[in-house]
Amino acid sequence: MIVCVAVVGHQNNPLYIQSFTEADDALKLHHIVHCSLDVVDERVNNPKKSGPMLNETFLGLLYPTDNYKVYGYLTNTKVKFILVTTDLDVRDADVRNFFRKFHTAYVDAVSNPFHVPGKKITSRIFAERVSTIVKSFGLNSAG
Amino acid sequence: MAREVSEICMDSVLAEMVASYCNRFYANKPDLAARRIEAIGYQVGHQLSERYTMERPRFSDHLEAIKFICKDFWSEIFKKQIDNLKTNHRGTFVLQDNKFRWLARMSVDPSADNGSNEDSSATVAESKAAQAMSMHLYFPCGIIRGALSNLGIPCAVSADMSNLPACSFVVRIKA
């Protein structure tokens, strides 16, 4: 199950962050997202580790914790997407698929002429699309 | 479900936008009008680059980003690639389009010049035409600048149209 997704701008400014848990652990999840930003920077500045997947937008598993797995994605425009999930056996293909759909939703949201670049994404439609994508992620990995 | 728009509509919208800014909103301030039009282009380029770079790996250097502008980005907007790319390898790039689509069907209105000044010599008319034309190039300049800025390359873009309908855009990357 996905517990948190975040969009972070190129100056590490939060553009959108949403958790999907009932429990009151938003702060903890935000903290995890925050920590992952350093890992993203590290991955991008030391590309040797990534080897053949040089400069791919999908950054893969950033770091595993006891309860969560954190995945990252960096667009050409230096916007970072972070995904925090509690599933411990996630298929890479599912995560890639998730990020692809998420990216499409993001692009549609920022292409709104009333959206101010670099400001938080407040679109309700975007929020709805994201929660649909998040829900479908659970179904995919189960089936 | 790609929605399509007739090309002539685009042409008309662009022409009308330039006309509105030059003759109505900022009639006596061509500099200000130019800056406003460029700013609109900037936003358009900013958003388009977000969309058109979706399915590709990140660029490793400036040249790659410029090549993307010349090939894929230009194809998406103008259905053709840039014809010639020159660079001095120190941050200046010249992108030449031999038949720039947005100028290809443009002509100068002869009645506009004749009425106001009677001694309208050929040179005056020509410079006026050139000025009117250059107004239409601020928008594509803004698009290029917006796209490159969004890709993390701050730059200044100017246009040169010494031999129409060929048109070249000069990109100077800020260090």
XYZ file of N, CA and C in Angstrom, chain A residues 11-102:
276
model
N 14.226 23.374 -6.431
C 14.986 23.943 -5.319
C 14.628 23.241 -4.014
N 14.190 22.012 -4.140
C 13.767 21.208 -2.997
C 12.615 21.855 -2.223
N 11.788 22.592 -2.926
C 10.608 23.168 -2.302
C 9.434 22.215 -2.507
N 8.674 21.951 -1.468
C 7.560 21.005 -1.636
C 6.467 21.596 -2.525
N 6.044 20.837 -3.535
C 4.969 21.299 -4.417
C 3.665 20.578 -4.096
N 3.805 19.353 -3.643
C 2.606 18.588 -3.327
C 3.045 17.436 -2.440
N 2.375 17.265 -1.312
C 2.694 16.118 -0.484
C 1.406 15.617 0.145
N 1.200 14.326 0.016
C -0.070 13.775 0.450
C 0.176 12.398 1.040
N -0.362 12.171 2.239
C -0.236 10.836 2.814
C -1.592 10.150 2.758
N -1.545 8.837 2.727
C -2.771 8.063 2.535
C -2.959 7.059 3.678
N -2.755 7.507 4.877
C -2.959 6.605 6.013
C -4.011 7.187 6.939
N -4.624 6.290 7.695
C -5.587 6.762 8.685
C -4.860 7.271 9.934
N -3.767 6.598 10.224
C -3.045 6.938 11.446
C -2.468 8.344 11.352
N -2.138 8.877 12.490
C -1.670 10.258 12.552
C -0.142 10.278 12.426
N 0.340 9.873 11.247
C 1.795 9.805 11.104
C 2.290 10.640 9.929
N 1.519 11.664 9.588
C 1.907 12.503 8.456
C 3.304 13.074 8.656
N 3.582 13.489 9.883
C 4.871 14.126 10.160
C 6.015 13.161 9.897
N 5.800 11.917 10.320
C 6.843 10.912 10.135
C 7.096 10.681 8.633
N 5.985 10.620 7.883
C 6.120 10.382 6.447
C 6.809 11.554 5.756
N 6.453 12.744 6.187
C 7.106 13.919 5.609
C 8.595 13.881 5.894
N 8.918 13.420 7.085
C 10.320 13.313 7.463
C 11.041 12.332 6.534
N 10.387 11.227 6.247
C 10.993 10.230 5.359
C 11.217 10.811 3.967
N 10.207 11.536 3.495
C 10.340 12.168 2.185
C 11.509 13.144 2.190
N 11.591 13.908 3.265
C 12.658 14.896 3.378
C 14.032 14.225 3.315
N 14.165 13.120 4.035
C 15.443 12.406 4.054
C 15.802 11.895 2.659
N 14.784 11.509 1.915
C 15.060 10.892 0.620
C 15.635 11.896 -0.372
N 15.408 13.198 -0.128
C 15.904 14.197 -1.074
C 17.425 14.151 -1.181
N 18.083 13.900 -0.039
C 19.541 13.798 -0.062
C 19.984 12.617 -0.906
N 19.227 11.530 -0.796
C 19.587 10.337 -1.568
C 19.451 10.619 -3.059
N 18.392 11.370 -3.413
C 18.208 11.724 -4.827
C 19.407 12.519 -5.317
N 19.814 13.532 -4.531
C 20.964 14.351 -4.923
C 22.201 13.490 -5.114
N 22.372 12.562 -4.181
C 23.548 11.696 -4.241
C 23.535 10.854 -5.514
N 22.385 10.301 -5.828
C 22.265 9.470 -7.021
C 22.596 10.267 -8.282
N 22.101 11.500 -8.315
C 22.241 12.285 -9.536
C 23.670 12.778 -9.705
N 24.311 13.118 -8.582
C 25.658 13.669 -8.698
C 26.740 12.603 -8.811
N 26.445 11.379 -8.416
C 27.403 10.286 -8.593
C 26.785 9.245 -9.513
N 26.748 9.517 -10.793
C 25.984 8.643 -11.693
C 26.624 7.278 -11.896
N 27.857 7.097 -11.422
C 28.535 5.817 -11.669
C 27.740 4.644 -11.129
N 27.175 4.859 -9.956
C 26.460 3.754 -9.312
C 25.324 3.234 -10.178
N 24.675 4.151 -10.871
C 23.498 3.719 -11.633
C 23.897 2.919 -12.862
N 25.150 3.061 -13.307
C 25.653 2.254 -14.411
C 24.893 2.461 -15.701
N 24.341 1.395 -16.249
C 23.720 1.496 -17.575
C 22.452 2.362 -17.591
N 21.822 2.506 -16.431
C 20.585 3.296 -16.427
C 20.894 4.786 -16.282
N 22.008 5.194 -16.836
C 22.455 6.573 -16.698
C 21.345 7.547 -17.110
N 21.093 8.507 -16.238
C 20.166 9.596 -16.542
C 18.723 9.164 -16.776
N 18.414 7.972 -16.377
C 17.021 7.574 -16.496
C 16.198 8.367 -15.483
N 14.950 8.642 -15.832
C 14.150 9.435 -14.900
C 13.807 8.634 -13.645
N 13.595 7.340 -13.837
C 13.250 6.503 -12.696
C 14.517 6.193 -11.904
N 14.538 6.553 -10.629
C 15.754 6.398 -9.839
C 15.770 5.098 -9.050
N 14.674 4.391 -9.021
C 14.631 3.116 -8.314
C 14.465 3.293 -6.816
N 14.781 2.232 -6.110
C 14.638 2.238 -4.651
C 15.674 3.177 -4.061
N 15.220 4.180 -3.333
C 16.171 5.130 -2.757
C 16.777 4.567 -1.486
N 15.903 4.182 -0.559
C 16.431 3.502 0.620
C 15.305 2.770 1.328
N 15.598 1.606 1.834
C 14.596 0.872 2.583
C 14.717 1.172 4.074
N 13.609 1.312 4.745
C 13.646 1.404 6.203
C 12.968 0.142 6.734
N 12.776 0.078 8.040
C 12.176 -1.125 8.615
C 10.777 -1.354 8.058
N 10.021 -0.286 7.950
C 8.616 -0.454 7.586
C 8.277 0.032 6.181
N 9.165 0.826 5.600
C 8.804 1.464 4.330
C 9.863 1.223 3.272
N 9.399 1.378 2.020
C 10.347 1.453 0.913
C 10.098 2.785 0.228
N 11.184 3.464 -0.106
C 11.066 4.783 -0.706
C 11.629 4.737 -2.122
N 10.800 5.149 -3.079
C 11.219 5.180 -4.481
C 11.265 6.622 -4.966
N 12.138 6.863 -5.929
C 12.286 8.229 -6.437
C 12.231 8.282 -7.948
N 11.949 9.481 -8.434
C 11.810 9.729 -9.877
C 12.175 11.184 -10.072
N 13.037 11.444 -11.061
C 13.474 12.822 -11.290
C 13.215 13.184 -12.743
N 12.407 14.202 -12.973
C 12.069 14.573 -14.343
C 13.192 15.403 -14.946
N 13.074 15.597 -16.246
C 14.031 16.428 -16.954
C 14.065 17.845 -16.427
N 12.976 18.270 -15.857
C 12.881 19.642 -15.380
C 13.235 19.721 -13.904
N 13.938 18.702 -13.412
C 14.494 18.665 -12.052
C 13.404 18.673 -10.974
N 12.255 18.119 -11.313
C 11.216 17.957 -10.308
C 11.274 16.520 -9.819
N 11.225 16.362 -8.495
C 11.365 15.022 -7.926
C 10.007 14.500 -7.494
N 9.772 13.223 -7.787
C 8.598 12.541 -7.265
C 9.093 11.502 -6.274
N 8.467 11.461 -5.110
C 8.853 10.491 -4.086
C 7.631 9.647 -3.748
N 7.875 8.346 -3.625
C 6.801 7.408 -3.306
C 7.221 6.604 -2.087
N 6.374 6.580 -1.074
C 6.649 5.785 0.119
C 5.599 4.690 0.196
N 6.062 3.449 0.293
C 5.115 2.343 0.324
C 5.440 1.391 1.476
N 4.415 0.693 1.934
C 4.642 -0.279 3.004
C 4.821 -1.684 2.455
N 4.494 -1.879 1.157
C 4.696 -3.209 0.579
C 6.180 -3.523 0.589
N 6.499 -4.743 0.975
C 7.916 -5.067 1.013
C 8.354 -5.832 -0.233
N 7.400 -6.383 -0.954
C 7.789 -7.016 -2.227
C 7.073 -6.305 -3.377
N 7.668 -5.173 -3.774
C 7.096 -4.390 -4.861
C 7.866 -4.702 -6.129
N 7.112 -4.867 -7.223
C 7.808 -5.082 -8.486
C 8.193 -3.743 -9.077
N 9.408 -3.708 -9.622
C 9.906 -2.475 -10.228
C 8.960 -1.966 -11.309
N 8.434 -2.896 -12.087
C 7.566 -2.509 -13.198
C 6.337 -1.758 -12.694
N 5.808 -2.215 -11.552
C 4.639 -1.538 -10.982
C 4.976 -0.100 -10.603
N 6.150 0.056 -9.994
C 6.544 1.398 -9.555
C 6.761 2.298 -10.763
N 7.418 1.753 -11.779
C 7.632 2.520 -13.010
C 6.303 2.968 -13.595
N 5.386 2.009 -13.629
C 4.070 2.287 -14.176
C 3.372 3.380 -13.377
N 3.513 3.282 -12.049
C 2.913 4.294 -11.178
C 3.474 5.669 -11.497
N 4.812 5.751 -11.584
C 5.439 7.049 -11.810
C 5.064 7.613 -13.176
N 4.901 6.710 -14.164
C 4.536 7.194 -15.489
C 3.163 7.869 -15.439
N 2.235 7.216 -14.789
C 0.882 7.786 -14.681
C 0.898 9.061 -13.846
N 1.720 9.015 -12.791
C 1.808 10.171 -11.895
C 2.386 11.371 -12.646
